[in-house]
PDB file of C-alpha atoms and ligand atoms in Angstrom:
ATOM      1  CA  UNK A  17    -142.352 -15.985 -26.612  1.00 45.00           C
ATOM      2  CA  UNK A  18    -143.564 -19.294 -28.066  1.00 58.00           C
ATOM      3  CA  UNK A  19    -145.100 -17.897 -31.598  1.00 58.00           C
ATOM      4  CA  UNK A  20    -141.174 -16.202 -30.982  1.00 55.00           C
ATOM      5  CA  UNK A  21    -139.640 -19.695 -31.027  1.00 59.00           C
ATOM      6  CA  UNK A  22    -141.769 -21.515 -34.080  1.00 60.00           C
ATOM      7  CA  UNK A  23    -141.503 -18.018 -36.330  1.00 64.00           C
ATOM      8  CA  UNK A  24    -137.885 -19.233 -35.894  1.00 90.00           C
ATOM      9  CA  UNK A  25    -139.045 -22.929 -37.311  1.00 95.00           C
ATOM     10  CA  UNK A  26    -136.755 -24.226 -39.816  1.00 96.00           C
ATOM     11  CA  UNK A  27    -138.010 -27.550 -41.485  1.00 97.00           C
ATOM     12  CA  UNK A  28    -136.251 -28.875 -44.430  1.00 97.00           C
ATOM     13  CA  UNK A  29    -134.784 -32.071 -46.387  1.00 98.00           C
ATOM     14  CA  UNK A  30    -131.343 -32.300 -45.889  1.00 98.00           C
ATOM     15  CA  UNK A  31    -128.846 -33.635 -48.509  1.00 98.00           C
ATOM     16  CA  UNK A  32    -125.944 -34.493 -46.935  1.00 98.00           C
ATOM     17  CA  UNK A  33    -124.803 -37.975 -45.659  1.00 98.00           C
ATOM     18  CA  UNK A  34    -122.531 -37.046 -43.194  1.00 98.00           C
ATOM     19  CA  UNK A  35    -125.234 -33.676 -41.693  1.00 98.00           C
ATOM     20  CA  UNK A  36    -127.304 -37.120 -41.635  1.00 98.00           C
ATOM     21  CA  UNK A  37    -125.983 -38.840 -39.457  1.00 98.00           C
ATOM     22  CA  UNK A  38    -124.540 -36.152 -37.434  1.00 98.00           C
ATOM     23  CA  UNK A  39    -129.482 -35.113 -36.873  1.00 98.00           C
ATOM     24  CA  UNK A  40    -129.701 -37.994 -35.901  1.00 98.00           C
ATOM     25  CA  UNK A  41    -127.008 -39.423 -33.364  1.00 98.00           C
ATOM     26  CA  UNK A  42    -128.267 -35.661 -31.819  1.00 98.00           C
ATOM     27  CA  UNK A  43    -131.994 -36.973 -31.703  1.00 98.00           C
ATOM     28  CA  UNK A  44    -131.379 -39.951 -30.716  1.00 98.00           C
ATOM     29  CA  UNK A  45    -129.402 -39.210 -28.501  1.00 98.00           C
ATOM     30  CA  UNK A  46    -131.697 -37.116 -26.618  1.00 98.00           C
ATOM     31  CA  UNK A  47    -134.569 -39.920 -26.782  1.00 98.00           C
ATOM     32  CA  UNK A  48    -133.588 -42.709 -24.070  1.00 97.00           C
ATOM     33  CA  UNK A  49    -136.685 -44.578 -23.744  1.00 95.00           C
ATOM     34  CA  UNK A  50    -137.294 -44.315 -27.373  1.00 96.00           C
ATOM     35  CA  UNK A  51    -133.581 -45.227 -27.914  1.00 96.00           C
ATOM     36  CA  UNK A  52    -131.341 -46.716 -25.818  1.00 94.00           C
ATOM     37  CA  UNK A  53    -129.814 -48.685 -27.147  1.00 95.00           C
ATOM     38  CA  UNK A  54    -126.637 -47.153 -28.658  1.00 96.00           C
ATOM     39  CA  UNK A  55    -125.917 -50.074 -31.331  1.00 97.00           C
ATOM     40  CA  UNK A  56    -129.601 -49.498 -32.966  1.00 96.00           C
ATOM     41  CA  UNK A  57    -128.570 -46.167 -32.778  1.00 98.00           C
ATOM     42  CA  UNK A  58    -125.822 -46.737 -34.700  1.00 98.00           C
ATOM     43  CA  UNK A  59    -127.381 -48.451 -37.181  1.00 98.00           C
ATOM     44  CA  UNK A  60    -129.549 -45.444 -37.718  1.00 98.00           C
ATOM     45  CA  UNK A  61    -127.657 -43.044 -38.339  1.00 98.00           C
ATOM     46  CA  UNK A  62    -125.469 -45.591 -40.708  1.00 98.00           C
ATOM     47  CA  UNK A  63    -128.609 -45.959 -42.289  1.00 98.00           C
ATOM     48  CA  UNK A  64    -130.508 -42.471 -42.560  1.00 98.00           C
ATOM     49  CA  UNK A  65    -127.075 -41.518 -45.300  1.00 98.00           C
ATOM     50  CA  UNK A  66    -128.501 -43.227 -47.252  1.00 98.00           C
ATOM     51  CA  UNK A  67    -132.505 -42.197 -47.210  1.00 98.00           C
ATOM     52  CA  UNK A  68    -134.939 -38.375 -47.617  1.00 98.00           C
ATOM     53  CA  UNK A  69    -134.284 -37.097 -44.721  1.00 98.00           C
ATOM     54  CA  UNK A  70    -136.262 -33.984 -43.138  1.00 98.00           C
ATOM     55  CA  UNK A  71    -134.528 -31.754 -40.627  1.00 98.00           C
ATOM     56  CA  UNK A  72    -136.188 -29.333 -38.244  1.00 98.00           C
ATOM     57  CA  UNK A  73    -134.376 -26.617 -36.790  1.00 98.00           C
ATOM     58  CA  UNK A  74    -134.995 -23.476 -33.950  1.00 96.00           C
ATOM     59  CA  UNK A  75    -132.406 -20.620 -33.920  1.00 93.00           C
ATOM     60  CA  UNK A  76    -129.426 -22.926 -36.466  1.00 93.00           C
ATOM     61  CA  UNK A  77    -130.208 -25.780 -34.212  1.00 97.00           C
ATOM     62  CA  UNK A  78    -131.475 -29.025 -34.868  1.00 98.00           C
ATOM     63  CA  UNK A  79    -134.475 -29.623 -32.477  1.00 98.00           C
ATOM     64  CA  UNK A  80    -136.378 -32.653 -35.382  1.00 98.00           C
ATOM     65  CA  UNK A  81    -135.839 -34.773 -38.339  1.00 98.00           C
ATOM     66  CA  UNK A  82    -137.769 -37.857 -40.470  1.00 98.00           C
ATOM     67  CA  UNK A  83    -135.881 -40.627 -42.100  1.00 98.00           C
ATOM     68  CA  UNK A  84    -138.076 -41.888 -44.592  1.00 98.00           C
ATOM     69  CA  UNK A  85    -137.584 -44.913 -46.568  1.00 98.00           C
ATOM     70  CA  UNK A  86    -139.152 -45.298 -50.141  1.00 97.00           C
ATOM     71  CA  UNK A  87    -140.092 -49.009 -50.525  1.00 96.00           C
ATOM     72  CA  UNK A  88    -141.134 -49.971 -55.034  1.00 92.00           C
ATOM     73  CA  UNK A  89    -142.740 -47.329 -56.630  1.00 92.00           C
ATOM     74  CA  UNK A  90    -146.117 -46.554 -55.121  1.00 94.00           C
ATOM     75  CA  UNK A  91    -145.074 -46.727 -51.352  1.00 98.00           C
ATOM     76  CA  UNK A  92    -142.496 -44.545 -48.813  1.00 98.00           C
ATOM     77  CA  UNK A  93    -142.603 -45.986 -44.322  1.00 98.00           C
ATOM     78  CA  UNK A  94    -141.375 -43.180 -42.145  1.00 98.00           C
ATOM     79  CA  UNK A  95    -137.728 -45.065 -41.341  1.00 98.00           C
ATOM     80  CA  UNK A  96    -136.937 -43.166 -37.837  1.00 98.00           C
ATOM     81  CA  UNK A  97    -138.346 -39.930 -36.784  1.00 98.00           C
ATOM     82  CA  UNK A  98    -138.094 -37.352 -32.890  1.00 98.00           C
ATOM     83  CA  UNK A  99    -138.188 -34.369 -32.034  1.00 98.00           C
ATOM     84  CA  UNK A 100    -136.494 -33.144 -28.890  1.00 98.00           C
ATOM     85  CA  UNK A 101    -138.367 -33.522 -25.396  1.00 98.00           C
ATOM     86  CA  UNK A 102    -138.060 -29.603 -24.923  1.00 97.00           C
ATOM     87  CA  UNK A 103    -139.899 -29.318 -28.056  1.00 97.00           C
ATOM     88  CA  UNK A 104    -142.523 -31.723 -28.343  1.00 98.00           C
ATOM     89  CA  UNK A 105    -146.495 -31.182 -28.464  1.00 98.00           C
ATOM     90  CA  UNK A 106    -144.780 -27.602 -30.191  1.00 97.00           C
ATOM     91  CA  UNK A 107    -146.699 -28.820 -33.934  1.00 97.00           C
ATOM     92  CA  UNK A 108    -142.110 -29.678 -34.961  1.00 98.00           C
ATOM     93  CA  UNK A 109    -143.777 -33.750 -35.970  1.00 98.00           C
ATOM     94  CA  UNK A 110    -146.546 -32.343 -37.954  1.00 98.00           C
ATOM     95  CA  UNK A 111    -144.751 -30.618 -39.974  1.00 98.00           C
ATOM     96  CA  UNK A 112    -141.765 -33.439 -40.092  1.00 98.00           C
ATOM     97  CA  UNK A 113    -144.448 -35.502 -41.415  1.00 98.00           C
ATOM     98  CA  UNK A 114    -146.817 -33.142 -43.904  1.00 98.00           C
ATOM     99  CA  UNK A 115    -142.739 -32.082 -45.570  1.00 97.00           C
ATOM    100  CA  UNK A 116    -142.519 -36.088 -45.938  1.00 97.00           C
ATOM    101  CA  UNK A 117    -145.864 -35.685 -47.381  1.00 98.00           C
ATOM    102  CA  UNK A 118    -145.375 -33.708 -49.818  1.00 97.00           C
ATOM    103  CA  UNK A 119    -142.643 -35.469 -51.018  1.00 97.00           C
ATOM    104  CA  UNK A 120    -143.949 -38.746 -51.307  1.00 97.00           C
ATOM    105  CA  UNK A 121    -146.916 -37.120 -53.252  1.00 97.00           C
ATOM    106  CA  UNK A 122    -144.125 -35.442 -55.393  1.00 96.00           C
ATOM    107  CA  UNK A 123    -142.979 -38.985 -56.461  1.00 96.00           C
ATOM    108  CA  UNK A 124    -146.687 -39.826 -57.217  1.00 96.00           C
ATOM    109  CA  UNK A 125    -146.113 -42.148 -54.202  1.00 97.00           C
ATOM    110  CA  UNK A 126    -149.510 -42.608 -51.782  1.00 96.00           C
ATOM    111  CA  UNK A 127    -149.431 -45.049 -49.573  1.00 98.00           C
ATOM    112  CA  UNK A 128    -147.213 -43.582 -46.260  1.00 98.00           C
ATOM    113  CA  UNK A 129    -146.615 -47.128 -43.709  1.00 98.00           C
ATOM    114  CA  UNK A 130    -144.857 -46.536 -40.095  1.00 98.00           C
ATOM    115  CA  UNK A 131    -143.984 -49.798 -37.612  1.00 98.00           C
ATOM    116  CA  UNK A 132    -144.117 -49.014 -33.812  1.00 98.00           C
ATOM    117  CA  UNK A 133    -144.072 -50.435 -30.908  1.00 97.00           C
ATOM    118  CA  UNK A 134    -147.928 -52.082 -30.274  1.00 98.00           C
ATOM    119  CA  UNK A 135    -150.166 -51.026 -27.043  1.00 97.00           C
ATOM    120  CA  UNK A 136    -149.739 -55.106 -26.218  1.00 95.00           C
ATOM    121  CA  UNK A 137    -146.697 -53.411 -24.930  1.00 96.00           C
ATOM    122  CA  UNK A 138    -147.434 -51.969 -21.568  1.00 94.00           C
ATOM    123  CA  UNK A 139    -144.065 -48.780 -22.681  1.00 95.00           C
ATOM    124  CA  UNK A 140    -146.151 -45.817 -21.900  1.00 96.00           C
ATOM    125  CA  UNK A 141    -143.876 -44.052 -24.083  1.00 96.00           C
ATOM    126  CA  UNK A 142    -145.029 -45.833 -27.060  1.00 97.00           C
ATOM    127  CA  UNK A 143    -148.432 -45.213 -26.523  1.00 98.00           C
ATOM    128  CA  UNK A 144    -147.509 -41.713 -26.878  1.00 98.00           C
ATOM    129  CA  UNK A 145    -145.960 -42.640 -30.281  1.00 98.00           C
ATOM    130  CA  UNK A 146    -149.193 -44.658 -31.379  1.00 98.00           C
ATOM    131  CA  UNK A 147    -150.988 -41.342 -30.063  1.00 98.00           C
ATOM    132  CA  UNK A 148    -149.301 -39.192 -32.361  1.00 98.00           C
ATOM    133  CA  UNK A 149    -149.287 -41.748 -35.469  1.00 98.00           C
ATOM    134  CA  UNK A 150    -153.101 -41.862 -35.253  1.00 98.00           C
ATOM    135  CA  UNK A 151    -153.933 -38.516 -34.591  1.00 98.00           C
ATOM    136  CA  UNK A 152    -151.848 -37.815 -38.433  1.00 98.00           C
ATOM    137  CA  UNK A 153    -154.514 -39.999 -40.205  1.00 98.00           C
ATOM    138  CA  UNK A 154    -151.991 -43.689 -39.214  1.00 98.00           C
ATOM    139  CA  UNK A 155    -154.084 -46.472 -39.294  1.00 98.00           C
ATOM    140  CA  UNK A 156    -153.182 -50.076 -37.086  1.00 98.00           C
ATOM    141  CA  UNK A 157    -152.677 -52.168 -39.425  1.00 98.00           C
ATOM    142  CA  UNK A 158    -151.462 -55.323 -38.366  1.00 98.00           C
ATOM    143  CA  UNK A 159    -149.037 -56.689 -35.648  1.00 98.00           C
ATOM    144  CA  UNK A 160    -146.359 -58.901 -36.311  1.00 98.00           C
ATOM    145  CA  UNK A 161    -142.963 -60.862 -33.935  1.00 97.00           C
ATOM    146  CA  UNK A 162    -140.834 -59.619 -36.496  1.00 97.00           C
ATOM    147  CA  UNK A 163    -138.443 -57.461 -34.197  1.00 96.00           C
ATOM    148  CA  UNK A 164    -138.048 -60.493 -31.606  1.00 95.00           C
ATOM    149  CA  UNK A 165    -140.163 -62.205 -28.565  1.00 91.00           C
ATOM    150  CA  UNK A 166    -141.573 -59.331 -26.042  1.00 94.00           C
ATOM    151  CA  UNK A 167    -141.423 -56.456 -28.389  1.00 95.00           C
ATOM    152  CA  UNK A 168    -144.734 -56.256 -30.411  1.00 98.00           C
ATOM    153  CA  UNK A 169    -144.778 -54.197 -34.178  1.00 98.00           C
ATOM    154  CA  UNK A 170    -147.170 -52.356 -34.920  1.00 98.00           C
ATOM    155  CA  UNK A 171    -147.876 -51.878 -38.898  1.00 98.00           C
ATOM    156  CA  UNK A 172    -149.947 -48.682 -39.122  1.00 98.00           C
ATOM    157  CA  UNK A 173    -150.108 -46.794 -42.613  1.00 98.00           C
ATOM    158  CA  UNK A 174    -151.814 -43.649 -44.073  1.00 98.00           C
ATOM    159  CA  UNK A 175    -154.033 -43.261 -47.571  1.00 98.00           C
ATOM    160  CA  UNK A 176    -152.126 -39.905 -49.113  1.00 97.00           C
ATOM    161  CA  UNK A 177    -154.185 -37.031 -51.040  1.00 89.00           C
ATOM    162  CA  UNK A 178    -152.709 -35.110 -53.277  1.00 76.00           C
ATOM    163  CA  UNK A 179    -154.018 -32.937 -56.020  1.00 65.00           C
ATOM    164  CA  UNK A 180    -156.927 -34.177 -57.941  1.00 48.00           C
ATOM    165  CA  UNK A 181    -157.852 -36.842 -56.343  1.00 47.00           C
ATOM    166  CA  UNK A 182    -161.620 -37.676 -55.200  1.00 44.00           C
TER     167      UNK A 182
HETATM  168  C1  LIG B   4    -143.732 -38.872 -31.899  1.00 83.66           C
HETATM  169  C2  LIG B   4    -143.013 -37.442 -31.575  1.00 83.66           C
HETATM  170  C3  LIG B   4    -142.028 -37.510 -33.303  1.00 83.66           C
HETATM  171  C4  LIG B   4    -144.027 -36.505 -32.214  1.00 83.66           C
HETATM  172  O1  LIG B   4    -143.906 -34.847 -31.779  1.00 83.66           O
HETATM  173  P1  LIG B   4    -144.100 -34.004 -31.406  1.00 83.66           P
HETATM  174  O2  LIG B   4    -143.211 -32.892 -31.865  1.00 83.66           O
HETATM  175  O3  LIG B   4    -144.149 -33.516 -30.008  1.00 83.66           O
HETATM  176  O4  LIG B   4    -145.864 -34.138 -32.060  1.00 83.66           O
HETATM  177  P2  LIG B   4    -146.861 -32.432 -32.420  1.00 83.66           P
HETATM  178  O5  LIG B   4    -146.271 -31.534 -31.659  1.00 83.66           O
HETATM  179  O6  LIG B   4    -146.757 -32.957 -33.942  1.00 83.66           O
HETATM  180  O7  LIG B   4    -148.477 -33.751 -32.645  1.00 83.66           O
HETATM  181  C5  LIG B   4    -148.997 -33.472 -33.304  1.00 83.66           C
HETATM  182  C6  LIG B   4    -150.350 -34.169 -32.347  1.00 83.66           C
HETATM  183  O8  LIG B   4    -149.850 -35.971 -32.149  1.00 83.66           O
HETATM  184  C7  LIG B   4    -150.853 -36.525 -30.618  1.00 83.66           C
HETATM  185  N1  LIG B   4    -149.765 -35.579 -30.212  1.00 83.66           N
HETATM  186  C8  LIG B   4    -148.314 -35.464 -29.416  1.00 83.66           C
HETATM  187  N2  LIG B   4    -147.801 -36.147 -28.685  1.00 83.66           N
HETATM  188  C9  LIG B   4    -148.219 -36.783 -28.322  1.00 83.66           C
HETATM  189  C10 LIG B   4    -148.886 -37.343 -27.019  1.00 83.66           C
HETATM  190  N3  LIG B   4    -147.700 -37.043 -26.022  1.00 83.66           N
HETATM  191  N4  LIG B   4    -149.539 -38.193 -26.285  1.00 83.66           N
HETATM  192  C11 LIG B   4    -150.684 -37.630 -26.780  1.00 83.66           C
HETATM  193  N5  LIG B   4    -150.531 -37.545 -28.262  1.00 83.66           N
HETATM  194  C12 LIG B   4    -149.909 -36.434 -28.805  1.00 83.66           C
HETATM  195  C13 LIG B   4    -151.531 -34.976 -30.331  1.00 83.66           C
HETATM  196  O9  LIG B   4    -152.876 -34.660 -31.003  1.00 83.66           O
HETATM  197  C14 LIG B   4    -150.948 -33.487 -31.238  1.00 83.66           C
HETATM  198  O10 LIG B   4    -151.452 -32.336 -31.706  1.00 83.66           O
HETATM  199  P3  LIG B   4    -151.987 -31.609 -30.740  1.00 83.66           P
HETATM  200  O11 LIG B   4    -150.782 -31.179 -29.231  1.00 83.66           O
HETATM  201  O12 LIG B   4    -152.187 -30.487 -31.036  1.00 83.66           O
HETATM  202  O13 LIG B   4    -153.049 -31.975 -29.386  1.00 83.66           O
HETATM  203  C15 LIG B   4    -142.299 -36.674 -30.681  1.00 83.66           C
HETATM  204  O14 LIG B   4    -143.117 -37.242 -29.421  1.00 83.66           O
HETATM  205  C16 LIG B   4    -140.793 -37.895 -29.755  1.00 83.66           C
HETATM  206  O15 LIG B   4    -139.518 -37.221 -30.503  1.00 83.66           O
HETATM  207  N6  LIG B   4    -141.133 -39.506 -29.247  1.00 83.66           N
HETATM  208  C17 LIG B   4    -140.314 -39.599 -28.947  1.00 83.66           C
HETATM  209  C18 LIG B   4    -139.550 -40.196 -30.720  1.00 83.66           C
HETATM  210  C19 LIG B   4    -140.130 -41.503 -30.762  1.00 83.66           C
HETATM  211  O16 LIG B   4    -141.314 -41.552 -30.589  1.00 83.66           O
HETATM  212  N7  LIG B   4    -140.449 -41.372 -32.582  1.00 83.66           N
HETATM  213  C20 LIG B   4    -141.343 -41.936 -33.308  1.00 83.66           C
HETATM  214  C21 LIG B   4    -140.754 -43.661 -33.061  1.00 83.66           C
HETATM  215  S1  LIG B   4    -139.599 -44.082 -34.396  1.00 83.66           S
END
């Protein structure tokens, strides 16, 4: 069953601003432990309209997405990503990040960053998020208070290795 499902997995760039926003809404709505603030979710849906986006589909239905924010010519940040709860831990998040890394490398971008809740916050949900990014090679850089008190912001970064880099 799992093999058949994964065989049906499609990951592709999403070009239409309207489709980006719709996909964002569907995925964030399914993840209230991470995205429980309706106002923030509306802001994400607005923001992703203008960002490079990649989405994962199973049988034509969206199961996950990632939006990327380019930062100058050399770096990019994972702005937001999520995989539907029932589809997690099947390698979809890893494949979304891999696709986004290929996108970056094709543009000469060799640094990929992400911000997430630091482990000085007790959230068990975000402990899983940090484990995910760490497993993909993201390294903790620093913790800031840019998200306000009680919301420690962990900056993580990954150096991308393209062909010809030794
Ligand atoms: C984080 C998230 C995107 C990961 O997507 P996913 O498809 O479940 O992740 P993958 O199956 O590709 O996992 C890749 C690796 O990450 C690690 N990992 C993923 N989920 C994990 C968890 N719950 N606990 C520990 N490690 C985990 C594992 O090493 C895993 O490899 P393995 O399954 O072979 O052991 C997904 O769990 C999610 O949507 N979480 C809620 C929203 C969120 O955290 N978004 C990011 C913040 S903006």
